[in-house]
mmCIF file of N, CA and C and ligand atoms in Angstrom:
data_model
loop_
_atom_site.group_PDB
_atom_site.id
_atom_site.type_symbol
_atom_site.label_atom_id
_atom_site.label_comp_id
_atom_site.label_asym_id
_atom_site.label_seq_id
_atom_site.Cartn_x
_atom_site.Cartn_y
_atom_site.Cartn_z
ATOM 1 N N MET A 149 -11.712 14.025 -45.981
ATOM 2 C CA MET A 149 -11.885 14.337 -44.572
ATOM 3 C C MET A 149 -11.870 15.853 -44.398
ATOM 4 N N THR A 150 -12.820 16.363 -43.656
ATOM 5 C CA THR A 150 -12.907 17.800 -43.456
ATOM 6 C C THR A 150 -11.894 18.247 -42.406
ATOM 7 N N ASP A 151 -11.655 19.564 -42.341
ATOM 8 C CA ASP A 151 -10.739 20.090 -41.322
ATOM 9 C C ASP A 151 -11.265 19.829 -39.922
ATOM 10 N N LEU A 152 -12.596 19.892 -39.759
ATOM 11 C CA LEU A 152 -13.200 19.643 -38.443
ATOM 12 C C LEU A 152 -12.918 18.203 -37.987
ATOM 13 N N ASN A 153 -13.059 17.264 -38.908
ATOM 14 C CA ASN A 153 -12.781 15.858 -38.577
ATOM 15 C C ASN A 153 -11.314 15.645 -38.214
ATOM 16 N N LYS A 154 -10.392 16.304 -38.955
ATOM 17 C CA LYS A 154 -8.964 16.165 -38.667
ATOM 18 C C LYS A 154 -8.648 16.701 -37.280
ATOM 19 N N SER A 155 -9.235 17.857 -36.942
ATOM 20 C CA SER A 155 -8.993 18.469 -35.643
ATOM 21 C C SER A 155 -9.519 17.579 -34.520
ATOM 22 N N THR A 156 -10.707 17.048 -34.686
ATOM 23 C CA THR A 156 -11.297 16.194 -33.666
ATOM 24 C C THR A 156 -10.464 14.930 -33.489
ATOM 25 N N ARG A 157 -10.000 14.372 -34.604
ATOM 26 C CA ARG A 157 -9.196 13.149 -34.549
ATOM 27 C C ARG A 157 -7.876 13.434 -33.817
ATOM 28 N N ARG A 158 -7.254 14.584 -34.102
ATOM 29 C CA ARG A 158 -6.005 14.954 -33.446
ATOM 30 C C ARG A 158 -6.220 15.111 -31.935
ATOM 31 N N GLN A 159 -7.325 15.774 -31.570
ATOM 32 C CA GLN A 159 -7.602 15.962 -30.144
ATOM 33 C C GLN A 159 -7.812 14.614 -29.457
ATOM 34 N N PHE A 160 -8.533 13.721 -30.132
ATOM 35 C CA PHE A 160 -8.785 12.399 -29.564
ATOM 36 C C PHE A 160 -7.480 11.653 -29.331
ATOM 37 N N LEU A 161 -6.567 11.726 -30.300
ATOM 38 C CA LEU A 161 -5.289 11.031 -30.156
ATOM 39 C C LEU A 161 -4.451 11.632 -29.029
ATOM 40 N N LYS A 162 -4.508 12.963 -28.875
ATOM 41 C CA LYS A 162 -3.743 13.606 -27.794
ATOM 42 C C LYS A 162 -4.255 13.165 -26.431
ATOM 43 N N VAL A 163 -5.569 13.180 -26.265
ATOM 44 C CA VAL A 163 -6.156 12.800 -24.981
ATOM 45 C C VAL A 163 -5.899 11.322 -24.709
ATOM 46 N N GLY A 164 -6.066 10.493 -25.726
ATOM 47 C CA GLY A 164 -5.818 9.054 -25.560
ATOM 48 C C GLY A 164 -4.377 8.772 -25.191
ATOM 49 N N GLY A 165 -3.447 9.471 -25.842
ATOM 50 C CA GLY A 165 -2.031 9.287 -25.538
ATOM 51 C C GLY A 165 -1.707 9.707 -24.115
ATOM 52 N N ALA A 166 -2.268 10.804 -23.671
ATOM 53 C CA ALA A 166 -2.038 11.266 -22.301
ATOM 54 C C ALA A 166 -2.588 10.254 -21.301
ATOM 55 N N ALA A 167 -3.733 9.689 -21.596
ATOM 56 C CA ALA A 167 -4.320 8.699 -20.697
ATOM 57 C C ALA A 167 -3.447 7.457 -20.620
ATOM 58 N N LEU A 168 -2.896 7.030 -21.745
ATOM 59 C CA LEU A 168 -2.034 5.844 -21.743
ATOM 60 C C LEU A 168 -0.766 6.076 -20.932
ATOM 61 N N VAL A 169 -0.244 7.302 -20.951
ATOM 62 C CA VAL A 169 0.945 7.619 -20.169
ATOM 63 C C VAL A 169 0.590 7.696 -18.687
ATOM 64 N N ALA A 170 -0.568 8.246 -18.353
ATOM 65 C CA ALA A 170 -0.946 8.458 -16.958
ATOM 66 C C ALA A 170 -1.318 7.167 -16.236
ATOM 67 N N LEU A 171 -1.896 6.204 -16.912
ATOM 68 C CA LEU A 171 -2.367 4.985 -16.250
ATOM 69 C C LEU A 171 -1.269 4.216 -15.511
ATOM 70 N N PRO A 172 -0.123 3.945 -16.129
ATOM 71 C CA PRO A 172 0.919 3.231 -15.372
ATOM 72 C C PRO A 172 1.424 4.023 -14.175
ATOM 73 N N ILE A 173 1.486 5.352 -14.302
ATOM 74 C CA ILE A 173 1.953 6.180 -13.189
ATOM 75 C C ILE A 173 0.982 6.073 -12.024
ATOM 76 N N ILE A 174 -0.311 6.132 -12.315
ATOM 77 C CA ILE A 174 -1.319 5.995 -11.270
ATOM 78 C C ILE A 174 -1.210 4.606 -10.651
ATOM 79 N N GLY A 175 -1.033 3.592 -11.482
ATOM 80 C CA GLY A 175 -0.905 2.228 -10.979
ATOM 81 C C GLY A 175 0.308 2.055 -10.096
ATOM 82 N N MET A 176 1.451 2.616 -10.482
ATOM 83 C CA MET A 176 2.672 2.487 -9.700
ATOM 84 C C MET A 176 2.546 3.224 -8.387
ATOM 85 N N SER A 177 1.942 4.406 -8.393
ATOM 86 C CA SER A 177 1.821 5.152 -7.147
ATOM 87 C C SER A 177 0.885 4.426 -6.193
ATOM 88 N N GLY A 178 -0.135 3.761 -6.714
ATOM 89 C CA GLY A 178 -1.037 3.001 -5.860
ATOM 90 C C GLY A 178 -0.307 1.843 -5.203
ATOM 91 N N THR A 179 0.571 1.203 -5.939
ATOM 92 C CA THR A 179 1.336 0.088 -5.389
ATOM 93 C C THR A 179 2.292 0.581 -4.320
ATOM 94 N N ALA A 180 2.916 1.709 -4.549
ATOM 95 C CA ALA A 180 3.900 2.230 -3.613
ATOM 96 C C ALA A 180 3.275 2.604 -2.283
ATOM 97 N N THR A 181 2.019 3.026 -2.274
ATOM 98 C CA THR A 181 1.403 3.450 -1.028
ATOM 99 C C THR A 181 0.767 2.293 -0.276
ATOM 100 N N ALA A 182 0.724 1.125 -0.845
ATOM 101 C CA ALA A 182 0.082 -0.005 -0.187
ATOM 102 C C ALA A 182 1.007 -1.213 -0.143
ATOM 103 N N ALA A 183 2.283 -0.968 0.210
ATOM 104 C CA ALA A 183 3.256 -2.054 0.197
ATOM 105 C C ALA A 183 3.102 -2.964 1.412
ATOM 106 N N THR A 184 3.210 -4.250 1.166
ATOM 107 C CA THR A 184 3.226 -5.215 2.254
ATOM 108 C C THR A 184 4.417 -6.146 2.060
ATOM 109 N N ASN A 185 4.876 -6.736 3.137
ATOM 110 C CA ASN A 185 5.985 -7.688 3.073
ATOM 111 C C ASN A 185 5.401 -9.074 3.332
ATOM 112 N N ALA A 186 4.966 -9.709 2.266
ATOM 113 C CA ALA A 186 4.241 -10.983 2.379
ATOM 114 C C ALA A 186 5.084 -12.074 3.021
ATOM 115 N N ALA A 187 6.380 -12.103 2.733
ATOM 116 C CA ALA A 187 7.235 -13.170 3.262
ATOM 117 C C ALA A 187 7.325 -13.092 4.788
ATOM 118 N N VAL A 188 7.560 -11.883 5.310
ATOM 119 C CA VAL A 188 7.675 -11.737 6.763
ATOM 120 C C VAL A 188 6.305 -11.936 7.411
ATOM 121 N N ARG A 189 5.266 -11.429 6.763
ATOM 122 C CA ARG A 189 3.913 -11.635 7.306
ATOM 123 C C ARG A 189 3.610 -13.112 7.494
ATOM 124 N N ALA A 190 3.978 -13.898 6.500
ATOM 125 C CA ALA A 190 3.715 -15.340 6.582
ATOM 126 C C ALA A 190 4.591 -15.980 7.661
ATOM 127 N N ALA A 191 5.870 -15.598 7.698
ATOM 128 C CA ALA A 191 6.798 -16.211 8.641
ATOM 129 C C ALA A 191 6.410 -15.921 10.090
ATOM 130 N N LEU A 192 5.911 -14.700 10.335
ATOM 131 C CA LEU A 192 5.571 -14.312 11.705
ATOM 132 C C LEU A 192 4.066 -14.413 11.982
ATOM 133 N N GLN A 193 3.344 -14.999 11.054
ATOM 134 C CA GLN A 193 1.904 -15.255 11.222
ATOM 135 C C GLN A 193 1.134 -13.976 11.561
ATOM 136 N N TYR A 194 1.412 -12.925 10.763
ATOM 137 C CA TYR A 194 0.712 -11.654 10.962
ATOM 138 C C TYR A 194 -0.786 -11.811 10.713
ATOM 139 N N GLN A 195 -1.573 -11.161 11.550
ATOM 140 C CA GLN A 195 -3.028 -11.124 11.356
ATOM 141 C C GLN A 195 -3.495 -9.702 11.610
ATOM 142 N N THR A 196 -4.635 -9.348 11.069
ATOM 143 C CA THR A 196 -5.119 -7.967 11.167
ATOM 144 C C THR A 196 -5.995 -7.728 12.393
ATOM 145 N N THR A 197 -6.099 -8.728 13.242
ATOM 146 C CA THR A 197 -6.900 -8.591 14.461
ATOM 147 C C THR A 197 -6.042 -8.895 15.690
ATOM 148 N N PRO A 198 -6.393 -8.345 16.851
ATOM 149 C CA PRO A 198 -5.630 -8.610 18.076
ATOM 150 C C PRO A 198 -5.719 -10.082 18.482
ATOM 151 N N LYS A 199 -4.783 -10.482 19.358
ATOM 152 C CA LYS A 199 -4.819 -11.846 19.883
ATOM 153 C C LYS A 199 -4.553 -11.783 21.384
ATOM 154 N N ASP A 200 -5.463 -12.302 22.160
ATOM 155 C CA ASP A 200 -5.332 -12.340 23.617
ATOM 156 C C ASP A 200 -4.988 -10.961 24.196
ATOM 157 N N GLY A 201 -5.604 -9.913 23.662
ATOM 158 C CA GLY A 201 -5.381 -8.558 24.154
ATOM 159 C C GLY A 201 -4.086 -7.916 23.652
ATOM 160 N N LYS A 202 -3.340 -8.616 22.818
ATOM 161 C CA LYS A 202 -2.087 -8.076 22.278
ATOM 162 C C LYS A 202 -2.326 -7.572 20.867
ATOM 163 N N GLN A 203 -1.773 -6.388 20.573
ATOM 164 C CA GLN A 203 -1.915 -5.835 19.230
ATOM 165 C C GLN A 203 -0.752 -4.909 18.927
ATOM 166 N N CYS A 204 -0.573 -4.575 17.666
ATOM 167 C CA CYS A 204 0.580 -3.786 17.217
ATOM 168 C C CYS A 204 0.717 -2.454 17.956
ATOM 169 N N SER A 205 -0.384 -1.802 18.253
ATOM 170 C CA SER A 205 -0.292 -0.481 18.893
ATOM 171 C C SER A 205 0.327 -0.548 20.287
ATOM 172 N N THR A 206 0.389 -1.733 20.897
ATOM 173 C CA THR A 206 1.018 -1.885 22.206
ATOM 174 C C THR A 206 2.348 -2.632 22.110
ATOM 175 N N CYS A 207 2.853 -2.786 20.901
ATOM 176 C CA CYS A 207 4.098 -3.530 20.659
ATOM 177 C C CYS A 207 5.265 -2.553 20.481
ATOM 178 N N ALA A 208 6.413 -2.923 21.001
ATOM 179 C CA ALA A 208 7.620 -2.084 20.910
ATOM 180 C C ALA A 208 8.104 -1.919 19.470
ATOM 181 N N ASN A 209 7.747 -2.822 18.594
ATOM 182 C CA ASN A 209 8.222 -2.757 17.204
ATOM 183 C C ASN A 209 7.346 -1.910 16.285
ATOM 184 N N PHE A 210 6.202 -1.502 16.745
ATOM 185 C CA PHE A 210 5.261 -0.762 15.895
ATOM 186 C C PHE A 210 5.765 0.643 15.597
ATOM 187 N N GLN A 211 5.630 1.066 14.339
ATOM 188 C CA GLN A 211 6.040 2.395 13.874
ATOM 189 C C GLN A 211 4.796 3.124 13.360
ATOM 190 N N PRO A 212 4.021 3.740 14.246
ATOM 191 C CA PRO A 212 2.744 4.313 13.827
ATOM 192 C C PRO A 212 2.853 5.418 12.774
ATOM 193 N N ALA A 213 3.917 6.184 12.782
ATOM 194 C CA ALA A 213 4.054 7.293 11.824
ATOM 195 C C ALA A 213 4.119 6.800 10.384
ATOM 196 N N THR A 214 4.675 5.606 10.177
ATOM 197 C CA THR A 214 4.810 5.067 8.819
ATOM 198 C C THR A 214 3.907 3.852 8.595
ATOM 199 N N LYS A 215 3.081 3.532 9.573
ATOM 200 C CA LYS A 215 2.235 2.334 9.525
ATOM 201 C C LYS A 215 3.108 1.110 9.260
ATOM 202 N N GLY A 216 4.248 1.078 9.947
ATOM 203 C CA GLY A 216 5.200 0.001 9.727
ATOM 204 C C GLY A 216 5.594 -0.695 11.013
ATOM 205 N N CYS A 217 6.559 -1.573 10.860
ATOM 206 C CA CYS A 217 7.070 -2.370 11.970
ATOM 207 C C CYS A 217 8.562 -2.562 11.726
ATOM 208 N N THR A 218 9.370 -2.511 12.769
ATOM 209 C CA THR A 218 10.814 -2.650 12.594
ATOM 210 C C THR A 218 11.203 -4.026 12.043
ATOM 211 N N LEU A 219 10.342 -5.002 12.178
ATOM 212 C CA LEU A 219 10.639 -6.359 11.696
ATOM 213 C C LEU A 219 10.108 -6.633 10.294
ATOM 214 N N TYR A 220 9.380 -5.667 9.701
ATOM 215 C CA TYR A 220 8.752 -5.860 8.392
ATOM 216 C C TYR A 220 9.276 -4.817 7.398
ATOM 217 N N PRO A 221 10.457 -5.011 6.830
ATOM 218 C CA PRO A 221 11.019 -4.030 5.893
ATOM 219 C C PRO A 221 10.078 -3.750 4.711
ATOM 220 N N GLY A 222 9.839 -2.472 4.458
ATOM 221 C CA GLY A 222 9.041 -2.065 3.305
ATOM 222 C C GLY A 222 7.535 -2.202 3.471
ATOM 223 N N ASP A 223 7.094 -2.693 4.573
ATOM 224 C CA ASP A 223 5.656 -2.880 4.787
ATOM 225 C C ASP A 223 5.073 -1.611 5.402
ATOM 226 N N THR A 224 4.109 -1.014 4.713
ATOM 227 C CA THR A 224 3.493 0.231 5.184
ATOM 228 C C THR A 224 2.007 0.055 5.473
ATOM 229 N N GLU A 225 1.620 -1.174 5.721
ATOM 230 C CA GLU A 225 0.200 -1.455 5.967
ATOM 231 C C GLU A 225 -0.024 -2.225 7.269
ATOM 232 N N ILE A 226 0.830 -2.003 8.247
ATOM 233 C CA ILE A 226 0.652 -2.679 9.528
ATOM 234 C C ILE A 226 -0.463 -1.964 10.297
ATOM 235 N N ALA A 227 -1.474 -2.699 10.648
ATOM 236 C CA ALA A 227 -2.637 -2.117 11.329
ATOM 237 C C ALA A 227 -2.368 -2.006 12.833
ATOM 238 N N PRO A 228 -2.792 -0.893 13.456
ATOM 239 C CA PRO A 228 -2.618 -0.767 14.913
ATOM 240 C C PRO A 228 -3.262 -1.922 15.671
ATOM 241 N N GLU A 229 -4.336 -2.476 15.124
ATOM 242 C CA GLU A 229 -5.022 -3.587 15.792
ATOM 243 C C GLU A 229 -4.562 -4.958 15.280
ATOM 244 N N GLY A 230 -3.457 -4.954 14.512
ATOM 245 C CA GLY A 230 -2.906 -6.216 14.025
ATOM 246 C C GLY A 230 -2.102 -6.920 15.110
ATOM 247 N N TYR A 231 -1.568 -8.080 14.759
ATOM 248 C CA TYR A 231 -0.793 -8.871 15.724
ATOM 249 C C TYR A 231 0.082 -9.864 14.962
ATOM 250 N N CYS A 232 1.229 -10.219 15.543
ATOM 251 C CA CYS A 232 2.024 -11.333 14.999
ATOM 252 C C CYS A 232 2.765 -11.999 16.147
ATOM 253 N N SER A 233 3.425 -13.104 15.837
ATOM 254 C CA SER A 233 4.080 -13.912 16.867
ATOM 255 C C SER A 233 5.300 -13.224 17.472
ATOM 256 N N ALA A 234 5.755 -12.101 16.903
ATOM 257 C CA ALA A 234 6.923 -11.395 17.435
ATOM 258 C C ALA A 234 6.529 -10.247 18.376
ATOM 259 N N TRP A 235 5.287 -10.199 18.787
ATOM 260 C CA TRP A 235 4.800 -9.113 19.642
ATOM 261 C C TRP A 235 5.635 -9.017 20.920
ATOM 262 N N VAL A 236 6.054 -7.791 21.259
ATOM 263 C CA VAL A 236 6.809 -7.506 22.482
ATOM 264 C C VAL A 236 6.198 -6.261 23.108
ATOM 265 N N ILE A 237 5.903 -6.302 24.375
ATOM 266 C CA ILE A 237 5.232 -5.169 25.014
ATOM 267 C C ILE A 237 6.069 -3.893 24.929
ATOM 268 N N LYS A 238 5.370 -2.788 24.613
ATOM 269 C CA LYS A 238 6.014 -1.482 24.552
ATOM 270 C C LYS A 238 6.253 -0.988 25.966
ATOM 271 N N LYS A 239 7.457 -0.485 26.256
ATOM 272 C CA LYS A 239 7.780 0.006 27.609
ATOM 273 C C LYS A 239 7.673 1.508 27.667
HETATM 274 S S1 LIG B 1402 6.231 -7.214 15.799
HETATM 275 FE FE1 LIG B 1402 4.241 -8.021 15.143
HETATM 276 S S2 LIG B 1402 2.831 -7.332 16.750
HETATM 277 FE FE2 LIG B 1402 4.676 -6.062 16.913
HETATM 278 S S3 LIG B 1402 4.218 -4.239 15.655
HETATM 279 FE FE3 LIG B 1402 5.303 -5.710 14.364
HETATM 280 S S4 LIG B 1402 3.636 -6.811 13.331
HETATM 281 FE FE4 LIG B 1402 2.724 -5.819 15.107
#
């Protein structure tokens, strides 16, 4: 094996190793930014569309800064135009 081949092989292994380390980190960060609380969504019949003119953006429980809801721990994907059976008018 020539020195050129050894160098190329070493570079390939370095880049491959870095990619293997980076992939789980990218995957975990993607999961963290798109968290939903499936159990509460199911229990309260959450939907991503308004119902009878009621929607999350007009609900007292909606947390627009975090895209959350006080009744949905850890859920950061509550849509302003979503709705669930716990809707309460914002005062
Ligand atoms: S209680 Fe229901 S309707 Fe109100 S903000 Fe939360 S998910 Fe939306």
